[in-house]
Tab-separated table of C-alpha atoms in Angstrom:
chain	number	residue	atom	x	y	z
A	1	MET	CA	111.004	-51.298	-128.234
A	2	ARG	CA	110.131	-54.097	-130.685
A	3	THR	CA	111.717	-57.818	-130.935
A	4	VAL	CA	110.619	-60.265	-133.290
A	5	LEU	CA	109.372	-63.562	-131.113
A	6	LEU	CA	108.261	-66.960	-131.719
A	7	ARG	CA	106.815	-66.948	-128.176
A	8	PHE	CA	106.396	-65.018	-125.256
A	9	GLN	CA	108.806	-65.964	-122.626
A	10	ALA	CA	108.213	-69.268	-120.955
A	11	ALA	CA	108.665	-67.618	-117.483
A	12	VAL	CA	105.142	-66.020	-118.212
A	13	ALA	CA	102.195	-68.115	-117.109
A	14	VAL	CA	99.939	-68.112	-120.065
A	15	LEU	CA	96.018	-69.303	-120.211
A	16	ALA	CA	96.469	-72.154	-122.716
A	17	GLY	CA	94.528	-71.860	-125.861
A	18	ALA	CA	92.650	-69.076	-124.118
A	19	PHE	CA	91.256	-67.089	-127.312
A	20	VAL	CA	90.632	-70.044	-129.550
A	21	ALA	CA	88.269	-73.108	-129.524
A	22	PRO	CA	88.967	-76.234	-131.481
A	23	GLY	CA	88.017	-75.886	-135.090
A	24	VAL	CA	87.337	-72.297	-134.928
A	25	THR	CA	87.498	-70.125	-137.885
A	26	LEU	CA	89.174	-66.809	-137.229
A	27	ALA	CA	87.896	-64.324	-139.510
A	28	HIS	CA	86.059	-60.857	-139.468
A	29	HIS	CA	87.902	-58.311	-141.288
A	30	SER	CA	90.356	-59.423	-143.822
A	31	ALA	CA	93.832	-60.866	-142.591
A	32	ILE	CA	95.398	-60.274	-145.788
A	33	ALA	CA	97.228	-57.222	-144.304
A	34	PHE	CA	99.165	-59.168	-141.694
A	35	ASP	CA	102.159	-61.191	-141.645
A	36	GLU	CA	101.412	-64.824	-139.933
A	37	THR	CA	105.030	-66.101	-140.200
A	38	GLN	CA	106.152	-64.077	-137.390
A	39	PHE	CA	105.393	-62.564	-134.214
A	40	VAL	CA	106.121	-59.085	-133.093
A	41	ASP	CA	106.295	-58.285	-129.333
A	42	VAL	CA	105.543	-54.676	-128.668
A	43	THR	CA	105.718	-52.829	-125.036
A	44	GLY	CA	104.277	-49.521	-124.527
A	45	THR	CA	101.309	-47.360	-123.150
A	46	VAL	CA	97.584	-47.808	-124.172
A	47	THR	CA	96.585	-44.572	-125.817
A	48	THR	CA	92.953	-45.992	-127.149
A	49	PHE	CA	91.042	-48.955	-125.775
A	50	ILE	CA	87.834	-49.709	-127.568
A	51	TRP	CA	85.776	-52.812	-126.186
A	52	ARG	CA	82.806	-52.929	-128.904
A	53	ASN	CA	81.383	-55.665	-130.961
A	54	PRO	CA	82.531	-56.898	-133.393
A	55	HIS	CA	86.119	-57.062	-131.708
A	56	LEU	CA	88.777	-55.180	-129.610
A	57	ILE	CA	90.799	-52.295	-130.753
A	58	VAL	CA	93.762	-51.276	-128.571
A	59	HIS	CA	96.316	-48.549	-129.571
A	60	VAL	CA	99.919	-48.891	-127.754
A	61	GLU	CA	102.354	-46.041	-127.813
A	62	THR	CA	106.032	-47.421	-127.913
A	63	GLU	CA	109.427	-46.000	-128.838
A	64	GLY	CA	110.168	-46.295	-132.609
A	65	SER	CA	113.429	-47.277	-134.484
A	66	ASP	CA	114.248	-43.435	-134.232
A	67	GLY	CA	113.826	-43.105	-130.734
A	68	GLU	CA	110.584	-41.004	-131.483
A	69	PRO	CA	107.341	-42.289	-130.150
A	70	GLU	CA	105.305	-44.618	-132.242
A	71	VAL	CA	101.633	-45.831	-131.919
A	72	TRP	CA	100.715	-49.494	-132.977
A	73	PRO	CA	97.024	-49.925	-133.861
A	74	ILE	CA	96.302	-53.447	-132.686
A	75	GLU	CA	93.291	-55.546	-134.035
A	76	GLY	CA	91.885	-58.152	-131.461
A	77	GLN	CA	89.343	-60.919	-131.666
A	78	SER	CA	85.495	-60.859	-131.268
A	79	ILE	CA	84.342	-59.764	-127.774
A	80	ALA	CA	82.873	-63.132	-127.187
A	81	MET	CA	85.835	-64.917	-128.013
A	82	LEU	CA	88.048	-62.580	-125.447
A	83	ILE	CA	85.481	-62.970	-122.591
A	84	ARG	CA	85.434	-66.805	-123.096
A	85	ALA	CA	89.294	-66.485	-122.392
A	86	GLY	CA	88.644	-64.701	-119.059
A	87	PHE	CA	89.416	-61.409	-120.713
A	88	ASP	CA	87.022	-58.448	-120.305
A	89	ARG	CA	86.681	-54.675	-120.460
A	90	ASP	CA	88.458	-53.952	-116.880
A	91	VAL	CA	91.596	-56.085	-118.047
A	92	VAL	CA	93.190	-53.016	-120.084
A	93	HIS	CA	92.719	-49.399	-119.297
A	94	GLU	CA	93.901	-46.085	-121.224
A	95	GLY	CA	97.489	-45.342	-119.644
A	96	ASP	CA	98.304	-49.068	-118.637
A	97	ARG	CA	101.847	-50.260	-119.698
A	98	ILE	CA	101.148	-53.615	-121.398
A	99	THR	CA	102.950	-55.923	-123.720
A	100	VAL	CA	101.061	-57.286	-126.832
A	101	LYS	CA	102.264	-60.081	-129.158
A	102	VAL	CA	100.903	-59.611	-132.812
A	103	TYR	CA	101.262	-60.603	-136.295
A	104	PRO	CA	102.821	-57.457	-137.984
A	105	MET	CA	101.666	-55.773	-140.960
A	106	LYS	CA	103.174	-56.877	-144.012
A	107	ASN	CA	104.002	-53.305	-145.187
A	108	GLY	CA	106.044	-52.885	-142.271
A	109	GLU	CA	103.763	-50.058	-140.907
A	110	PRO	CA	103.214	-50.277	-137.099
A	111	GLY	CA	100.219	-52.414	-136.195
A	112	GLY	CA	99.092	-56.004	-136.193
A	113	LEU	CA	96.706	-58.642	-135.050
A	114	LEU	CA	96.740	-59.593	-131.540
A	115	GLN	CA	97.710	-62.976	-130.353
A	116	GLY	CA	98.814	-62.528	-126.939
A	117	LEU	CA	98.797	-59.863	-124.260
A	118	ILE	CA	100.236	-59.232	-120.720
A	119	SER	CA	98.266	-56.817	-119.026
A	120	ALA	CA	99.708	-54.213	-116.441
A	121	ASP	CA	99.204	-56.732	-113.650
A	122	GLY	CA	101.513	-59.212	-115.232
A	123	THR	CA	98.568	-61.623	-116.017
A	124	ALA	CA	99.309	-63.191	-119.648
A	125	TYR	CA	96.436	-63.911	-122.045
A	126	SER	CA	97.724	-66.046	-125.227
A	127	MET	CA	96.482	-67.506	-128.303
A	128	ASP	CA	99.855	-69.048	-128.935
A	129	SER	CA	100.184	-71.653	-126.260
A	130	ALA	CA	101.891	-74.827	-127.028
A	131	ASP	CA	99.268	-76.483	-125.297
A	132	ALA	CA	96.572	-74.566	-127.711
A	133	PRO	CA	94.354	-76.624	-129.744
A	134	GLU	CA	94.928	-76.134	-133.646
A	135	ARG	CA	93.917	-72.769	-135.132
A	136	ARG	CA	92.616	-72.598	-138.559
A	137	ARG	CA	92.765	-69.173	-140.208
A	138	GLN	CA	91.260	-69.596	-143.864
A	139	PRO	CA	92.486	-67.704	-146.774
A	140	VAL	CA	90.586	-64.766	-148.140
A	141	PRO	CA	88.340	-65.823	-150.774
A	142	SER	CA	89.116	-63.551	-153.396
A	143	LEU	CA	92.741	-64.677	-153.234
A	144	VAL	CA	92.015	-68.418	-153.593
A	145	ALA	CA	92.011	-69.759	-157.284
A	146	PHE	CA	88.834	-71.183	-158.141
A	147	ILE	CA	88.455	-75.286	-158.427
A	148	PRO	CA	85.520	-76.747	-160.121
A	149	PRO	CA	83.452	-78.851	-157.882
A	150	PRO	CA	83.277	-82.626	-158.416
A	151	GLU	CA	81.491	-83.352	-161.593
A	152	ARG	CA	77.860	-84.542	-161.221
A	153	GLU	CA	77.828	-83.165	-157.406
A	154	THR	CA	74.238	-82.117	-156.757
A	155	TRP	CA	73.463	-79.340	-154.391
A	156	GLN	CA	72.350	-82.024	-151.929
A	157	MET	CA	75.595	-83.542	-152.270
A	158	ARG	CA	77.368	-80.379	-151.457
A	159	GLU	CA	75.032	-79.687	-148.559
A	160	GLU	CA	75.566	-83.181	-147.092
A	161	LYS	CA	79.199	-82.691	-147.517
A	162	THR	CA	79.699	-79.388	-145.785
A	163	ARG	CA	76.913	-79.881	-143.177
A	164	PRO	CA	77.956	-79.026	-139.280
A	165	PRO	CA	78.490	-82.354	-137.294
A	166	ASN	CA	75.540	-81.436	-135.125
A	167	LEU	CA	72.445	-79.525	-135.808
A	168	PRO	CA	70.951	-77.422	-134.396
A	169	ILE	CA	74.124	-75.643	-133.696
A	170	VAL	CA	74.469	-74.776	-129.955
A	171	SER	CA	76.579	-71.744	-129.598
A	172	ASP	CA	79.777	-71.967	-127.272
A	173	GLY	CA	80.041	-68.145	-127.796
A	174	THR	CA	83.318	-68.130	-129.928
A	175	GLY	CA	81.617	-68.264	-133.364
A	176	THR	CA	82.035	-65.396	-135.774
A	177	GLY	CA	79.665	-62.638	-134.824
A	178	ASP	CA	78.695	-64.046	-131.545
A	179	SER	CA	77.874	-61.414	-128.894
A	180	GLU	CA	79.046	-61.450	-125.277
A	181	SER	CA	76.093	-63.025	-123.691
A	182	ALA	CA	76.080	-65.997	-126.593
A	183	GLY	CA	76.675	-69.485	-125.458
A	184	LEU	CA	75.580	-68.335	-121.750
A	185	MET	CA	71.910	-68.566	-121.846
A	186	SER	CA	68.993	-69.549	-124.110
A	187	GLY	CA	68.617	-67.390	-127.184
A	188	ALA	CA	65.420	-65.122	-127.315
A	189	LEU	CA	64.417	-67.070	-130.398
A	190	ASP	CA	65.481	-70.276	-129.500
A	191	PRO	CA	62.390	-72.554	-130.214
A	192	ASP	CA	62.397	-74.327	-126.537
A	193	ASN	CA	62.466	-70.441	-124.996
A	194	LEU	CA	59.762	-69.411	-127.297
A	195	ALA	CA	57.619	-72.443	-126.361
A	196	ARG	CA	57.776	-72.150	-122.416
A	197	GLU	CA	54.346	-71.209	-120.725
A	198	ARG	CA	54.000	-67.516	-120.387
A	199	PRO	CA	51.072	-65.260	-119.527
A	200	VAL	CA	49.233	-63.674	-122.315
A	201	PRO	CA	50.709	-60.386	-122.652
A	202	PRO	CA	48.243	-57.370	-122.273
A	203	PHE	CA	49.094	-55.877	-125.642
A	204	ASP	CA	51.034	-56.508	-128.771
A	205	LEU	CA	53.392	-53.960	-130.117
A	206	THR	CA	54.153	-55.618	-133.535
A	207	GLY	CA	53.697	-53.007	-136.278
A	208	VAL	CA	54.903	-49.630	-137.550
A	209	TRP	CA	54.625	-46.768	-134.892
A	210	GLN	CA	54.905	-43.169	-135.935
A	211	PHE	CA	56.054	-40.518	-133.173
A	212	ARG	CA	53.771	-38.004	-132.451
A	213	GLY	CA	55.817	-34.750	-132.605
A	214	GLU	CA	53.041	-32.328	-130.998
A	215	ASP	CA	54.640	-29.542	-132.908
A	216	GLU	CA	52.111	-26.894	-132.158
A	217	TRP	CA	53.284	-27.523	-128.524
A	218	ARG	CA	56.920	-27.434	-128.637
A	219	ALA	CA	57.205	-25.047	-126.024
A	220	ASN	CA	55.133	-26.917	-123.692
A	221	TYR	CA	56.134	-30.682	-124.400
A	222	GLY	CA	59.498	-30.396	-126.328
A	223	SER	CA	58.449	-32.475	-129.405
A	224	TYR	CA	61.233	-34.687	-130.055
A	225	GLU	CA	63.027	-33.191	-127.099
A	226	PHE	CA	62.191	-33.637	-123.167
A	227	LYS	CA	60.865	-30.386	-121.588
A	228	PRO	CA	61.204	-29.299	-118.973
A	229	MET	CA	65.103	-29.908	-118.128
A	230	PRO	CA	66.319	-30.990	-114.861
A	231	GLU	CA	69.088	-29.384	-112.907
A	232	LEU	CA	72.283	-29.985	-114.407
A	233	THR	CA	75.551	-30.929	-112.679
A	234	PRO	CA	78.596	-28.540	-113.346
A	235	LYS	CA	79.613	-30.954	-116.031
A	236	GLY	CA	76.320	-30.956	-117.732
A	237	GLN	CA	75.933	-27.588	-117.320
A	238	ALA	CA	79.090	-26.599	-119.169
A	239	PHE	CA	78.101	-28.909	-122.251
A	240	TYR	CA	75.025	-27.131	-122.306
A	241	ASP	CA	76.284	-23.599	-122.156
A	242	ALA	CA	78.796	-24.484	-124.953
A	243	TYR	CA	75.790	-25.778	-127.017
A	244	MET	CA	73.578	-22.682	-126.742
A	245	GLU	CA	76.628	-20.199	-127.104
A	246	ALA	CA	77.422	-22.311	-130.526
A	247	ALA	CA	73.609	-22.030	-131.281
A	248	ALA	CA	73.365	-18.395	-130.579
A	249	GLN	CA	75.846	-17.990	-133.449
A	250	GLY	CA	74.237	-20.159	-135.915
A	251	ASP	CA	77.000	-23.150	-135.558
A	252	ARG	CA	76.246	-26.685	-135.234
A	253	TYR	CA	77.855	-27.892	-132.070
A	254	PHE	CA	78.344	-31.772	-131.237
A	255	ASP	CA	76.075	-33.650	-133.460
A	256	PRO	CA	77.553	-37.203	-133.443
A	257	THR	CA	74.565	-38.528	-135.562
A	258	ALA	CA	76.028	-36.237	-138.448
A	259	GLU	CA	79.174	-38.349	-138.243
A	260	CYS	CA	76.936	-41.445	-138.252
A	261	TYR	CA	77.057	-42.320	-134.508
A	262	PRO	CA	73.844	-44.028	-133.347
A	263	ALA	CA	71.442	-41.639	-131.873
A	264	GLY	CA	70.908	-44.387	-129.481
A	265	MET	CA	68.443	-44.241	-126.246
A	266	PRO	CA	66.388	-42.090	-125.549
A	267	ARG	CA	66.452	-40.480	-128.828
A	268	LEU	CA	65.814	-43.483	-131.003
A	269	MET	CA	62.164	-43.471	-129.553
A	270	THR	CA	61.527	-39.890	-130.495
A	271	ARG	CA	63.116	-39.623	-133.709
A	272	TYR	CA	60.401	-38.717	-136.431
A	273	GLY	CA	61.009	-41.637	-138.584
A	274	SER	CA	58.679	-44.383	-138.085
A	275	LEU	CA	59.577	-47.228	-135.752
A	276	MET	CA	59.050	-50.960	-136.531
A	277	MET	CA	58.172	-53.307	-133.515
A	278	LEU	CA	58.267	-57.084	-133.604
A	279	GLN	CA	57.009	-58.484	-130.651
A	280	TYR	CA	57.599	-62.174	-129.268
A	281	PRO	CA	57.006	-63.806	-125.973
A	282	THR	CA	60.797	-63.537	-125.067
A	283	VAL	CA	61.825	-60.378	-126.841
A	284	ILE	CA	60.799	-57.212	-128.694
A	285	PHE	CA	62.779	-56.250	-131.819
A	286	MET	CA	62.671	-52.275	-132.800
A	287	VAL	CA	64.043	-51.036	-136.273
A	288	SER	CA	63.966	-47.469	-137.227
A	289	ARG	CA	63.622	-45.738	-140.558
A	290	LEU	CA	66.493	-43.479	-139.634
A	291	SER	CA	69.786	-45.297	-140.264
A	292	ASN	CA	68.065	-48.546	-139.467
A	293	GLU	CA	69.066	-48.318	-136.013
A	294	TYR	CA	68.381	-51.429	-133.922
A	295	ARG	CA	67.125	-52.080	-130.435
A	296	VAL	CA	66.185	-55.195	-128.544
A	297	ILE	CA	64.193	-55.840	-125.463
A	298	PHE	CA	64.426	-58.919	-123.701
A	299	LEU	CA	61.512	-60.107	-121.863
A	300	ASP	CA	62.337	-63.856	-121.063
A	301	GLY	CA	63.634	-63.045	-117.392
A	302	ARG	CA	67.490	-63.081	-118.198
A	303	GLU	CA	69.973	-61.736	-115.691
A	304	ARG	CA	71.784	-58.514	-116.518
A	305	LEU	CA	75.360	-58.917	-117.774
A	306	PRO	CA	78.145	-57.918	-115.285
A	307	GLY	CA	79.451	-54.274	-116.232
A	308	SER	CA	82.848	-55.627	-116.868
A	309	ARG	CA	81.697	-58.178	-119.723
A	310	LEU	CA	79.181	-55.761	-120.938
A	311	ASP	CA	79.446	-54.391	-124.774
A	312	ARG	CA	78.425	-50.679	-123.704
A	313	ASN	CA	76.432	-49.082	-126.621
A	314	TRP	CA	74.100	-46.167	-127.432
A	315	SER	CA	70.976	-48.279	-126.726
A	316	GLY	CA	72.088	-50.091	-123.783
A	317	GLU	CA	71.004	-53.343	-122.421
A	318	SER	CA	67.269	-53.605	-122.047
A	319	LEU	CA	65.361	-55.988	-120.070
A	320	GLY	CA	61.663	-55.794	-119.735
A	321	TYR	CA	58.850	-57.423	-117.968
A	322	TRP	CA	54.889	-57.224	-117.621
A	323	GLU	CA	53.586	-55.208	-114.727
A	324	GLY	CA	49.448	-55.599	-115.164
A	325	ASP	CA	48.569	-53.905	-118.187
A	326	THR	CA	52.133	-51.937	-118.165
A	327	LEU	CA	55.444	-53.297	-120.028
A	328	VAL	CA	58.188	-52.000	-117.762
A	329	ILE	CA	61.736	-51.831	-119.430
A	330	GLU	CA	65.010	-51.238	-117.421
A	331	THR	CA	67.898	-49.993	-119.462
A	332	GLU	CA	71.489	-49.648	-118.607
A	333	GLY	CA	75.016	-50.256	-119.606
A	334	PHE	CA	75.540	-47.237	-121.754
A	335	THR	CA	78.259	-45.887	-123.505
A	336	ASP	CA	79.968	-42.287	-122.935
A	337	GLU	CA	81.145	-41.956	-126.098
A	338	ASN	CA	79.354	-39.172	-128.099
A	339	HIS	CA	76.016	-40.031	-126.481
A	340	LEU	CA	73.296	-37.355	-126.350
A	341	MET	CA	69.984	-37.123	-124.664
A	342	GLN	CA	68.910	-34.380	-126.655
A	343	ALA	CA	70.884	-31.411	-128.336
A	344	GLY	CA	72.747	-29.631	-125.590
A	345	VAL	CA	72.522	-32.277	-122.872
A	346	ILE	CA	75.160	-35.134	-122.690
A	347	THR	CA	74.920	-38.246	-121.097
A	348	GLY	CA	77.445	-41.325	-120.311
A	349	THR	CA	77.868	-44.756	-118.593
A	350	GLN	CA	75.515	-43.912	-115.514
A	351	LEU	CA	72.611	-43.465	-117.438
A	352	LYS	CA	69.426	-45.740	-116.351
A	353	ILE	CA	66.317	-45.277	-118.214
A	354	THR	CA	62.997	-46.920	-116.828
A	355	GLU	CA	60.394	-46.886	-119.461
A	356	ARG	CA	56.588	-47.822	-118.697
A	357	TYR	CA	54.485	-48.394	-121.926
A	358	ARG	CA	50.852	-48.700	-122.027
A	359	SER	CA	48.502	-49.173	-124.971
A	360	ILE	CA	45.373	-46.857	-125.556
A	361	ASN	CA	42.915	-46.021	-128.137
A	362	ASP	CA	42.109	-49.362	-129.007
A	363	GLY	CA	45.802	-50.528	-129.403
A	364	ASN	CA	46.611	-47.510	-131.608
A	365	THR	CA	48.715	-45.501	-129.301
A	366	LEU	CA	51.500	-46.370	-127.360
A	367	VAL	CA	52.035	-44.060	-124.143
A	368	MET	CA	55.677	-43.972	-123.229
A	369	ASP	CA	56.498	-42.737	-119.736
A	370	PHE	CA	59.995	-42.259	-119.181
A	371	THR	CA	62.452	-41.834	-116.195
A	372	PHE	CA	66.099	-40.747	-116.554
A	373	GLU	CA	69.021	-41.133	-114.045
A	374	ASP	CA	72.492	-39.828	-114.669
A	375	PRO	CA	74.153	-38.353	-111.529
A	376	GLU	CA	76.953	-37.270	-113.516
A	377	HIS	CA	75.129	-34.912	-115.934
A	378	TRP	CA	72.091	-34.011	-114.053
A	379	VAL	CA	70.352	-34.005	-110.774
A	380	GLY	CA	67.842	-36.356	-109.400
A	381	GLU	CA	64.932	-37.824	-111.931
A	382	TRP	CA	64.259	-36.537	-115.275
A	383	ASN	CA	60.669	-37.687	-116.184
A	384	HIS	CA	58.721	-37.103	-119.393
A	385	ILE	CA	55.882	-38.872	-121.394
A	386	LYS	CA	55.772	-39.022	-125.301
A	387	PHE	CA	53.418	-40.961	-127.696
A	388	ARG	CA	53.855	-42.971	-130.818
A	389	ASP	CA	50.743	-44.335	-132.991
A	390	ARG	CA	50.061	-47.031	-134.943
A	391	VAL	CA	50.628	-46.131	-138.691
A	392	LEU	CA	49.037	-48.550	-141.352
A	393	ARG	CA	50.308	-49.160	-145.079
A	394	SER	CA	53.828	-48.252	-144.251
A	395	ASP	CA	56.633	-50.002	-144.115
A	396	ILE	CA	60.359	-49.736	-142.921
A	397	LYS	CA	62.811	-49.319	-145.637
A	398	GLU	CA	66.599	-49.820	-146.137
A	399	ALA	CA	68.268	-46.566	-144.900
A	400	ASN	CA	72.055	-45.890	-144.390
A	401	CYS	CA	73.983	-43.238	-142.730
A	402	ILE	CA	76.558	-42.009	-145.260
A	403	PRO	CA	79.342	-39.920	-143.708
A	404	ALA	CA	80.240	-38.378	-147.255
A	405	ASP	CA	76.391	-37.194	-147.524
A	406	ASN	CA	76.467	-35.761	-144.227
A	407	LEU	CA	79.502	-33.852	-144.699
A	408	ALA	CA	78.059	-32.532	-147.793
A	409	LEU	CA	75.265	-30.692	-145.572
A	410	PRO	CA	75.705	-27.023	-144.856
A	411	GLY	CA	77.960	-26.357	-141.743
A	412	LEU	CA	79.252	-29.803	-141.821
A	413	GLY	CA	82.070	-30.053	-144.424
């Protein structure tokens, strides 16, 4: 049932100003669709809950004015901002009965921009407490009439006028685009973090690396897949059998990358496209030629984020350290949404990957020793070794996954 509100009932204890910091400009997707002159209270059952950067998405099924079920898609604030409010991925689950307060859609359709939430256990989270600091939502630039700047204003004058009060900016985790760890620790590229004294690493991965497909030995080593496979659990086996049955009939079966989902780990490391790596004392960045997928490996000794705060994704959270002449990388925090190990083998949130990298052939070959664990989908450890070779006179270019292009391929449209 929907009713127009100005605030949640006073009887509900709210976290004052929990979602908004002073002076914060709230903007990501355009707010032009929402009516910010009124609030709507929606109580119903959560049918979809997506906790992923850049923001929260919740679908709430309630009763429409005609007595029929009606789903309200709700757009939330950034994950970083929600975390600062004490909100995390365990606050809401699909099937929960919750109440949300939103700015409704201007066109009258179900949906809104989240301003407050009461979870199933009665805890309230609010952006509209009377005690909250003033909030600024900037108008959409395309709808603002142009006003000429002051006559004779130079770019130096403009820069001084618009300059932040303190530089460098120190993130409090509520800025536009901040990740779930922003404001909690030194950034990997903070000058003071980079300047800390550390042992010289035994090798440097900076460069472009080509995957060694070992195509003539596919039956032995699997090329871009991992042979031999481990014993699968009943859940893993059922998925594999469905894949093999479809493949025998010449049908494509469950290929998330065809819908522009990331390949993620470990497939990112075995894709035929070259992989650019940039190594710093505190971090390694990787960018793939295929869809420009991105991976980051932190080397600065940071602690792993708690699971309730983690933005689970396809590449996980990778923390690395040096062990003699070997780079050890431990990765957890994966999503279970459309995530494959390889064709026919699905994985999920219990996946843990340990990689051990060694440099051979005068720094021109990277030996990648993988250990995979996922008790939900296979039994015990799954071990394999792959190689990447340094390639010169090669650069990574922009490459985007366009759904319309993929749907034009045979068997996908």
